[in-house]
PDB file of C-alpha atoms in Angstrom:
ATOM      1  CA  UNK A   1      -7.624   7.230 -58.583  1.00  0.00           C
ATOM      2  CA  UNK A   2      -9.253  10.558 -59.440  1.00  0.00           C
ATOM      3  CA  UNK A   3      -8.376  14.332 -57.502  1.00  0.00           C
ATOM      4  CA  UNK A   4     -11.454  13.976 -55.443  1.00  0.00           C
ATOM      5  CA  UNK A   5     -10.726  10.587 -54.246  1.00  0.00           C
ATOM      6  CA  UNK A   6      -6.769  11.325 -52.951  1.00  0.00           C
ATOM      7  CA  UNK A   7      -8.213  14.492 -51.691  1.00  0.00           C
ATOM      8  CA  UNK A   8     -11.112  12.698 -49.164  1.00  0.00           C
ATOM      9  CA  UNK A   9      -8.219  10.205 -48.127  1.00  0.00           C
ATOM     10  CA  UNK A  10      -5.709  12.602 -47.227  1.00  0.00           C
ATOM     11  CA  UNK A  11      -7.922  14.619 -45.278  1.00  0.00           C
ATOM     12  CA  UNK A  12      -9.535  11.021 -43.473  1.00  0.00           C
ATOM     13  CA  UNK A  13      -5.649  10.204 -42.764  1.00  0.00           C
ATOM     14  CA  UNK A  14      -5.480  13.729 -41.065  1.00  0.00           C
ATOM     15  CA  UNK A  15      -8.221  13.505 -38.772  1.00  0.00           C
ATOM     16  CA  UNK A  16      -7.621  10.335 -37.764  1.00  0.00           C
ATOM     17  CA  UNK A  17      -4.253  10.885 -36.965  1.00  0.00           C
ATOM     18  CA  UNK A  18      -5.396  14.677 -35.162  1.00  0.00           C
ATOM     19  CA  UNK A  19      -7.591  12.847 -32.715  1.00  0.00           C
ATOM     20  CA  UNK A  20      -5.518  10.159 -31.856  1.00  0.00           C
ATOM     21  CA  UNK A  21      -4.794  10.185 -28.500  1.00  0.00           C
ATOM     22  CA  UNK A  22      -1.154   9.870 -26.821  1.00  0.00           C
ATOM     23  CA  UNK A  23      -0.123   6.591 -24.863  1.00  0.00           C
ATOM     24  CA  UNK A  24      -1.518   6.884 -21.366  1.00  0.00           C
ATOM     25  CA  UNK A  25       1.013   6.403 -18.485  1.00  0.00           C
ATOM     26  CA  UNK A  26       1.149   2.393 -17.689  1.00  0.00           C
ATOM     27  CA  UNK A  27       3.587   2.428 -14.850  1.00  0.00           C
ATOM     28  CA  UNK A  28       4.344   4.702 -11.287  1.00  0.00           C
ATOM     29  CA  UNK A  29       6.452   4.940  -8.742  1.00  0.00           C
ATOM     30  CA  UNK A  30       5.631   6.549  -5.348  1.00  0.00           C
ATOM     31  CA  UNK A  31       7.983   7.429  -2.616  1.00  0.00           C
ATOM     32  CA  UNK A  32       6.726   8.908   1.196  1.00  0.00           C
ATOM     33  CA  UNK A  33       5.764   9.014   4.826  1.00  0.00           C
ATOM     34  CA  UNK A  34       3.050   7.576   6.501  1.00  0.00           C
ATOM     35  CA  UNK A  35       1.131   7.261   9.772  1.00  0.00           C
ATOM     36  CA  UNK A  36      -0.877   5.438  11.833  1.00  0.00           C
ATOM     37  CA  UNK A  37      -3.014   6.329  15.114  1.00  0.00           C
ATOM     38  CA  UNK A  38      -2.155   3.491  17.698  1.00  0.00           C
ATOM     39  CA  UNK A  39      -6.017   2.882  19.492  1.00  0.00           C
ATOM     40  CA  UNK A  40      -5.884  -0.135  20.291  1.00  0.00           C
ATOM     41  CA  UNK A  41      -5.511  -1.385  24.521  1.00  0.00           C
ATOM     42  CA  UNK A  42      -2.431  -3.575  23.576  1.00  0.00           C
ATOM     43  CA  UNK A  43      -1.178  -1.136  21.377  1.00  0.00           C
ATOM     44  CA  UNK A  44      -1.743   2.184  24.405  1.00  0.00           C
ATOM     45  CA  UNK A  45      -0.060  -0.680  27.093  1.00  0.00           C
ATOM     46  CA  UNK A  46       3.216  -0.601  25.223  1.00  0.00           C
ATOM     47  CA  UNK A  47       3.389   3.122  23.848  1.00  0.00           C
ATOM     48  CA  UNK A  48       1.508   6.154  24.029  1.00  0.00           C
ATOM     49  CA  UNK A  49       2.775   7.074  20.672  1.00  0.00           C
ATOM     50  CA  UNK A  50       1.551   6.326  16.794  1.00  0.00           C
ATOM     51  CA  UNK A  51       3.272   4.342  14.335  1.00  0.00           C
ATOM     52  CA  UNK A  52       4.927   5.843  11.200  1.00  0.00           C
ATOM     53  CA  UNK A  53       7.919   5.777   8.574  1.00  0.00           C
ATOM     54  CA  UNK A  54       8.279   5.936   5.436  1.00  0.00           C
ATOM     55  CA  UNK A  55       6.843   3.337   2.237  1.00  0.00           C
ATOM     56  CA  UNK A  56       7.628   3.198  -1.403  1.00  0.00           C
ATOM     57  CA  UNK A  57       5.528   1.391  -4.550  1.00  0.00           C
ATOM     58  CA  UNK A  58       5.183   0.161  -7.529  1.00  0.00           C
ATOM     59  CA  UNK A  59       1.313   0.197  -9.503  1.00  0.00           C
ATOM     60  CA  UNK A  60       0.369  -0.940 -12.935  1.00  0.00           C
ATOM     61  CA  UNK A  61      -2.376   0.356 -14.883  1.00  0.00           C
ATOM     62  CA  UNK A  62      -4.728  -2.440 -15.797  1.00  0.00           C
ATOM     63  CA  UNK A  63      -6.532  -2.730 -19.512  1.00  0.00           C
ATOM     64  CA  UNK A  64      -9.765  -1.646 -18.032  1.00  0.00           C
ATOM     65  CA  UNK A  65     -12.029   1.369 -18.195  1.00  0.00           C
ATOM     66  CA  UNK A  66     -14.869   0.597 -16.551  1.00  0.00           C
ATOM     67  CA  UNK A  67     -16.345   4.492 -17.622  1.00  0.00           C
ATOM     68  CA  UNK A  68     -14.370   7.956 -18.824  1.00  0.00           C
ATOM     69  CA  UNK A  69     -11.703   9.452 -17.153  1.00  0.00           C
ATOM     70  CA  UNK A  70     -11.879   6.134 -14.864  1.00  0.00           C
ATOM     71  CA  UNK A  71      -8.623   3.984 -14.523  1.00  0.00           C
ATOM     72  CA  UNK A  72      -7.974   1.007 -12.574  1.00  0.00           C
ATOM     73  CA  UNK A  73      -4.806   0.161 -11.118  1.00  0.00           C
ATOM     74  CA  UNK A  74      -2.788  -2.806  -9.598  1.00  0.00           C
ATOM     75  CA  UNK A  75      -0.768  -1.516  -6.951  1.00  0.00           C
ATOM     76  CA  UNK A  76       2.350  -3.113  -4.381  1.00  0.00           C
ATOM     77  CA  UNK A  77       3.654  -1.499  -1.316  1.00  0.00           C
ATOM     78  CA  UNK A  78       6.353  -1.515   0.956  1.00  0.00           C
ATOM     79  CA  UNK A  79       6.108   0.456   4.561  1.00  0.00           C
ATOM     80  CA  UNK A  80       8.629   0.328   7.165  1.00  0.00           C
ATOM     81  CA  UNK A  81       7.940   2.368  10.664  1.00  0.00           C
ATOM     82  CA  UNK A  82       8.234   2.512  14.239  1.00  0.00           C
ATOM     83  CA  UNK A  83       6.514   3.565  17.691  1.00  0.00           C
ATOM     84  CA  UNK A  84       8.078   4.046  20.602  1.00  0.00           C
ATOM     85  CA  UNK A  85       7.097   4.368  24.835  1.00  0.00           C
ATOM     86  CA  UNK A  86       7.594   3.493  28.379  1.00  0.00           C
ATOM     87  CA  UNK A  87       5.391   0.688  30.631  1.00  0.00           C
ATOM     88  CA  UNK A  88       5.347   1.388  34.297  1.00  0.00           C
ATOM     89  CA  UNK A  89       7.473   4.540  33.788  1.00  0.00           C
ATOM     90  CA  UNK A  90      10.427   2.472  34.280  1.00  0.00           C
ATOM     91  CA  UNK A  91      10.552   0.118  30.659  1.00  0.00           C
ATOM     92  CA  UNK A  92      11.356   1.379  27.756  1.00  0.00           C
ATOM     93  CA  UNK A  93       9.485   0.155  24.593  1.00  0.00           C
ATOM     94  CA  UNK A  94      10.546  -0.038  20.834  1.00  0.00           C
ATOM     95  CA  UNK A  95       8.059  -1.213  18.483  1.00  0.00           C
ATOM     96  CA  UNK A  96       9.345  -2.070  14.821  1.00  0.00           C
ATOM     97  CA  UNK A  97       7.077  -2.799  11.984  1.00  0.00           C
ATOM     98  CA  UNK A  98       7.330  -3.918   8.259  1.00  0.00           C
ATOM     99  CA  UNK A  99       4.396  -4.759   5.993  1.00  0.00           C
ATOM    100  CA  UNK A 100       4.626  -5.521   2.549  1.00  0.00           C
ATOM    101  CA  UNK A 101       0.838  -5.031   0.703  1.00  0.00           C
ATOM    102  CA  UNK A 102      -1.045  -5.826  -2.450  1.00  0.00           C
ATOM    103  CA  UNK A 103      -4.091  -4.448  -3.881  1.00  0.00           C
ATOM    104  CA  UNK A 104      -6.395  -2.580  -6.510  1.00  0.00           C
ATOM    105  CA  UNK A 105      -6.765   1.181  -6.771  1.00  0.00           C
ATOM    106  CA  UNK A 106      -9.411   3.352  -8.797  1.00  0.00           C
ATOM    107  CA  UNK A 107      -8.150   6.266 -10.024  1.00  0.00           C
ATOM    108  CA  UNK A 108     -10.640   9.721 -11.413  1.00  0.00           C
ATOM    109  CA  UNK A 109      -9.704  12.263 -13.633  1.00  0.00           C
ATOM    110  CA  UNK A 110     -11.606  15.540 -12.037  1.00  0.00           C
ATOM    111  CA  UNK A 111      -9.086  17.963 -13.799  1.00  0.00           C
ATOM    112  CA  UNK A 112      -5.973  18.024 -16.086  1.00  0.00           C
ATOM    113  CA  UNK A 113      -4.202  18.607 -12.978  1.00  0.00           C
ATOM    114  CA  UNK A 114      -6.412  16.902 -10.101  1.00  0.00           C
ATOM    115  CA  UNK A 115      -7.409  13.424  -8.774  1.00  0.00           C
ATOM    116  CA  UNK A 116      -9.541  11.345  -6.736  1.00  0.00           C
ATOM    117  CA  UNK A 117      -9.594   7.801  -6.037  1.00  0.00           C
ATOM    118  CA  UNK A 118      -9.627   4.706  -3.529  1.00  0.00           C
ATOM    119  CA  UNK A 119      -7.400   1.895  -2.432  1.00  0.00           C
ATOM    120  CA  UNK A 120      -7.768  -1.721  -1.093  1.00  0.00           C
ATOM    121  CA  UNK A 121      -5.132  -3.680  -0.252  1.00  0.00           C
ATOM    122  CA  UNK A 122      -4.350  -6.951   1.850  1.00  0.00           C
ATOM    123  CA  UNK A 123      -0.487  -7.344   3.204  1.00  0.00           C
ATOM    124  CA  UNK A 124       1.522  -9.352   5.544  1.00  0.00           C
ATOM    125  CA  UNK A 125       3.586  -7.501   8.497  1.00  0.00           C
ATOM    126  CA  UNK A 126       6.264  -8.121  10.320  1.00  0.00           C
ATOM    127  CA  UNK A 127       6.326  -6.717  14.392  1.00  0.00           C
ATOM    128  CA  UNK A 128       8.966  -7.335  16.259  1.00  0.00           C
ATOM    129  CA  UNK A 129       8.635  -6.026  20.256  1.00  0.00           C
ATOM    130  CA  UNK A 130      11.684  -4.727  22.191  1.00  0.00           C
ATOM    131  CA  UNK A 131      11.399  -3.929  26.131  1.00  0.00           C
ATOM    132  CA  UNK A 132      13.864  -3.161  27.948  1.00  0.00           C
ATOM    133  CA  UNK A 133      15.023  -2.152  32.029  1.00  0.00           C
ATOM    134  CA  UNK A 134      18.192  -1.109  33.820  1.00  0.00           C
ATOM    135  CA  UNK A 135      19.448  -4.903  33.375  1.00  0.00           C
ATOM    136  CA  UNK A 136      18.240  -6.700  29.858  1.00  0.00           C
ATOM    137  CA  UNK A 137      16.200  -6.050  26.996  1.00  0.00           C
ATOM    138  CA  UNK A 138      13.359  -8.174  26.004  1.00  0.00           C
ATOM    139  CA  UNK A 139      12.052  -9.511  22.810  1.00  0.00           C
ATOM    140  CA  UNK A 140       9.941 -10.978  20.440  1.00  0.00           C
ATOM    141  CA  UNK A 141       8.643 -10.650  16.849  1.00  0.00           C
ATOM    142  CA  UNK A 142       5.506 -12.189  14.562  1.00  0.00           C
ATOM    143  CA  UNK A 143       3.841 -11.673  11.507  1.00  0.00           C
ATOM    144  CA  UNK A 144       0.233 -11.414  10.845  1.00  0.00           C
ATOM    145  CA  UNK A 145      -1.995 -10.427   7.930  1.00  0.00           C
ATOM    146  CA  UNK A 146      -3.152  -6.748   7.384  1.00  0.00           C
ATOM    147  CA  UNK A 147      -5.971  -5.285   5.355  1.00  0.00           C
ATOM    148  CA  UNK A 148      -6.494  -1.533   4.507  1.00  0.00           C
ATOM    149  CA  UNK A 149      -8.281   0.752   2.644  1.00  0.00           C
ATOM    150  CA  UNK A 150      -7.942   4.711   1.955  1.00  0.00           C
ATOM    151  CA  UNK A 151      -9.453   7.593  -0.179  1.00  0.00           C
ATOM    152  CA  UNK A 152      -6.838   9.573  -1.862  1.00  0.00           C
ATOM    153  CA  UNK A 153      -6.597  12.863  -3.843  1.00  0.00           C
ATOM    154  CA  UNK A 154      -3.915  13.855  -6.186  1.00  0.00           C
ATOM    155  CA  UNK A 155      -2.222  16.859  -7.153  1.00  0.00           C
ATOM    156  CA  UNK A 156      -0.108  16.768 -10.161  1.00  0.00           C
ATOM    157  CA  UNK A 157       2.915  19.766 -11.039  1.00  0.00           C
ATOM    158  CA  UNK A 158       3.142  17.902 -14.310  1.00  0.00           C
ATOM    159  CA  UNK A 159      -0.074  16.071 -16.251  1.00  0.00           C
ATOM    160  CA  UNK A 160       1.375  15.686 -20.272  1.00  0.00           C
ATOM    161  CA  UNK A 161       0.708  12.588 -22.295  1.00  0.00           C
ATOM    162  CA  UNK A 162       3.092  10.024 -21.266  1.00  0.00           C
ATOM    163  CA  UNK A 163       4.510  11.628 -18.178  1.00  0.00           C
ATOM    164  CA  UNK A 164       2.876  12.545 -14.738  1.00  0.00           C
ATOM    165  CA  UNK A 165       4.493  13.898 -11.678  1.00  0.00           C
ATOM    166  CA  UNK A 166       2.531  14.847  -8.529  1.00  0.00           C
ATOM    167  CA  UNK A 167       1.699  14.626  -4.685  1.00  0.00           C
ATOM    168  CA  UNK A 168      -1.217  12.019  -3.164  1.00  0.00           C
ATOM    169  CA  UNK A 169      -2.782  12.530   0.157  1.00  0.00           C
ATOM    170  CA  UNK A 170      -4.704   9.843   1.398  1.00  0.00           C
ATOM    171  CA  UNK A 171      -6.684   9.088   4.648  1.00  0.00           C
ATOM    172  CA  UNK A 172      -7.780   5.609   5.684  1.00  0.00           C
ATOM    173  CA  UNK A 173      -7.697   2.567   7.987  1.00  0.00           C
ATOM    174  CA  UNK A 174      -5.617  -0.763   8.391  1.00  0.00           C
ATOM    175  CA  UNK A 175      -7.206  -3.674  10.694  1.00  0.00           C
ATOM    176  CA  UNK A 176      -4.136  -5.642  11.891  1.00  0.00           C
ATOM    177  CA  UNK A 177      -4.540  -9.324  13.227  1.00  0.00           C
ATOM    178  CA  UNK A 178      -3.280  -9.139  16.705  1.00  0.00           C
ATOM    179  CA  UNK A 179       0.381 -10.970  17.115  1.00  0.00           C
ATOM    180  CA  UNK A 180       1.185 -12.856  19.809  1.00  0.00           C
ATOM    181  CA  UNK A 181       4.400 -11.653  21.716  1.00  0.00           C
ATOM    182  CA  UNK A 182       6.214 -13.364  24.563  1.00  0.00           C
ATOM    183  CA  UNK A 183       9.244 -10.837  24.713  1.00  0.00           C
ATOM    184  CA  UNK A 184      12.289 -13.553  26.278  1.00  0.00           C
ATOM    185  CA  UNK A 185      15.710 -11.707  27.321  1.00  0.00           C
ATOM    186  CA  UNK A 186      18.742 -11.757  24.659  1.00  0.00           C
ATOM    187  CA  UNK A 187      20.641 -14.270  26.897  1.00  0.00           C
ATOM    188  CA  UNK A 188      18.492 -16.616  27.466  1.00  0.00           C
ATOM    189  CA  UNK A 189      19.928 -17.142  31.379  1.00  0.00           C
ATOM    190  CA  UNK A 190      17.960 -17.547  34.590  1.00  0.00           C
ATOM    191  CA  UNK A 191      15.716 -14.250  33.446  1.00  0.00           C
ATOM    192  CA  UNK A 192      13.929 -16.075  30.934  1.00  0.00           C
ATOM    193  CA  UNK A 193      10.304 -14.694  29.701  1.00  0.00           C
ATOM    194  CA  UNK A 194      10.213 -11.093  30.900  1.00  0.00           C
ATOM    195  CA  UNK A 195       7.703 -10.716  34.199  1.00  0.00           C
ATOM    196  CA  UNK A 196       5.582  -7.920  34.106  1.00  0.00           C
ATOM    197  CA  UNK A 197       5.244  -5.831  36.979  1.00  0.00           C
ATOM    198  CA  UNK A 198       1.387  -6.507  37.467  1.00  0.00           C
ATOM    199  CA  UNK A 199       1.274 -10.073  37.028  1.00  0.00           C
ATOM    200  CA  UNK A 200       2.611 -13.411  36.032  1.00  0.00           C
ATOM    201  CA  UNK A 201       0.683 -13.251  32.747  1.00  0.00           C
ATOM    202  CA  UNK A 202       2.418 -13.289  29.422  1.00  0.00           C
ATOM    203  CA  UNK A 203       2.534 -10.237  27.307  1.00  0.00           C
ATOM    204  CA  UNK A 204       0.001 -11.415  24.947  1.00  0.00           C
ATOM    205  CA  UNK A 205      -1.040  -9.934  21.431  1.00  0.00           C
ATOM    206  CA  UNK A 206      -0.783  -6.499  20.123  1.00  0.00           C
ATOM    207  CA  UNK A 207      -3.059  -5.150  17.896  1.00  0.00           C
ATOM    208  CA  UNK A 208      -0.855  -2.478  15.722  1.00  0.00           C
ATOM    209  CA  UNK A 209      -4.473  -1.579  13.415  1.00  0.00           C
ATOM    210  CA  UNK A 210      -5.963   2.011  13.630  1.00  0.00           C
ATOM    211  CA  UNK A 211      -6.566   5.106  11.573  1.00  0.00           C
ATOM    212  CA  UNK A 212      -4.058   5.669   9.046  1.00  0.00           C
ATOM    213  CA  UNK A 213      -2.534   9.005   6.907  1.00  0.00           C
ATOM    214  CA  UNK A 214      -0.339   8.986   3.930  1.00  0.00           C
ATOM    215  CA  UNK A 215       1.593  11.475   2.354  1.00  0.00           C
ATOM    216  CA  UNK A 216       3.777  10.734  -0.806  1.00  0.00           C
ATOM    217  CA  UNK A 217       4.779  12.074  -4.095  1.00  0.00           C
ATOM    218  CA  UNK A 218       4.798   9.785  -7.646  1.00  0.00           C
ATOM    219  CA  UNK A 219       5.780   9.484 -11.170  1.00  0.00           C
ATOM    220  CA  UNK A 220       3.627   7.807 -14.074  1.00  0.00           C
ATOM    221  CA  UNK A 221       5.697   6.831 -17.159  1.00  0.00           C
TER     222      UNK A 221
END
């Protein structure tokens, strides 16, 4: 092998191993608050508040890039929260919900430091009804599926090959199926299903879906 010849290889060896890119991040964790505007009639008849709490995740980066700059994501979530209100100005009410979620999310590289990018997700939720008076408390609980989408932007402290650390904002809406609830007194004695003040009519289903917000802050490894 002659001068010239180790020469072009050595220098081929160099550029190829300049313009190699590092490892993208493959895995994140997220960790925040959420919220959700309660618009519903069922949901305004038991509290005049919105729903929120808190939610952590887990998302994998899938082996597709569909364009530049464009990654696509498989993403689980956790959310935990609670409303709160009064019915008739004389029953307190406690609403406590739990939804665990599963879904896609596209994610767009605008700037070494700024994202943009879109979830869908479908999830199963847990809502469990407390009411309570000046003598028992009343429940009932049911699950029901969920479905939700939301645009998001990113802002990252720390974008480096391998490691990102940041804050996502997103804004969106969940539609909830509508549980059926027949709150029934803890004791089970001559009370039985709860009465409602205006009628003999059960409770019937409350519809927890509505505008949603989301606020948390994630790690890519």
């Amino acid at each position: 092998m002659n001068t010239t010849t180790t020469t072009t290889l050595t220098l081929l060896v160099l550029c190829a191993g300049a313009g190699a890119a590092p490892a993208d991040t493959a895995n994140e964790l997220e960790l925040g608050s959420w919220g959700r505007g309660l618009r519903t009639p069922s949901a305004n008849a038991v509290t005049e508040s919105n729903l929120g709490g808190a939610q952590l995740g887990y998302a994998r980066q899938l082996p597709l890039s569909p364009m530049p700059d464009l990654t696509l994501w498989a993403v689980g979530r956790f959310a935990f929260g609670t409303a709160s209100g009064t019915m008739f100005t004389t029953m307190e009410t406690t609403v406590d919900y739990t939804e665990f979620a599963a879904g896609v999310r596209a994610r767009y590289r605008l700037h070494d430091h700024v994202r943009i990018g879109a979830r869908a997700d479908l999830g199963l939720a847990r809502t469990e009804l407390d009411i309570s008076d000046a003598r028992h408390t009343y429940s009932d609980l049911g699950w029901g599926p969920t479905a939700g989408a939301a645009a998001q932007l990113e802002l990252l402290a720390v974008a480096r090959p391998g490691f990102e650390f940041g804050m996502r904002l997103e804004l969106g809406y969940v539609a909830s199926a509508a549980v059926a609830l027949s709150p029934r007194a803890a004791d089970t004695s001559e009370e039985g299903t709860i009465m409602l003040p205006v009628g003999r009519s059960s409770l019937g289903h409350l519809d927890l879906g509505g505008p949603s917000f989301g606020l948390t802050f994630f790690g890519q490894f």
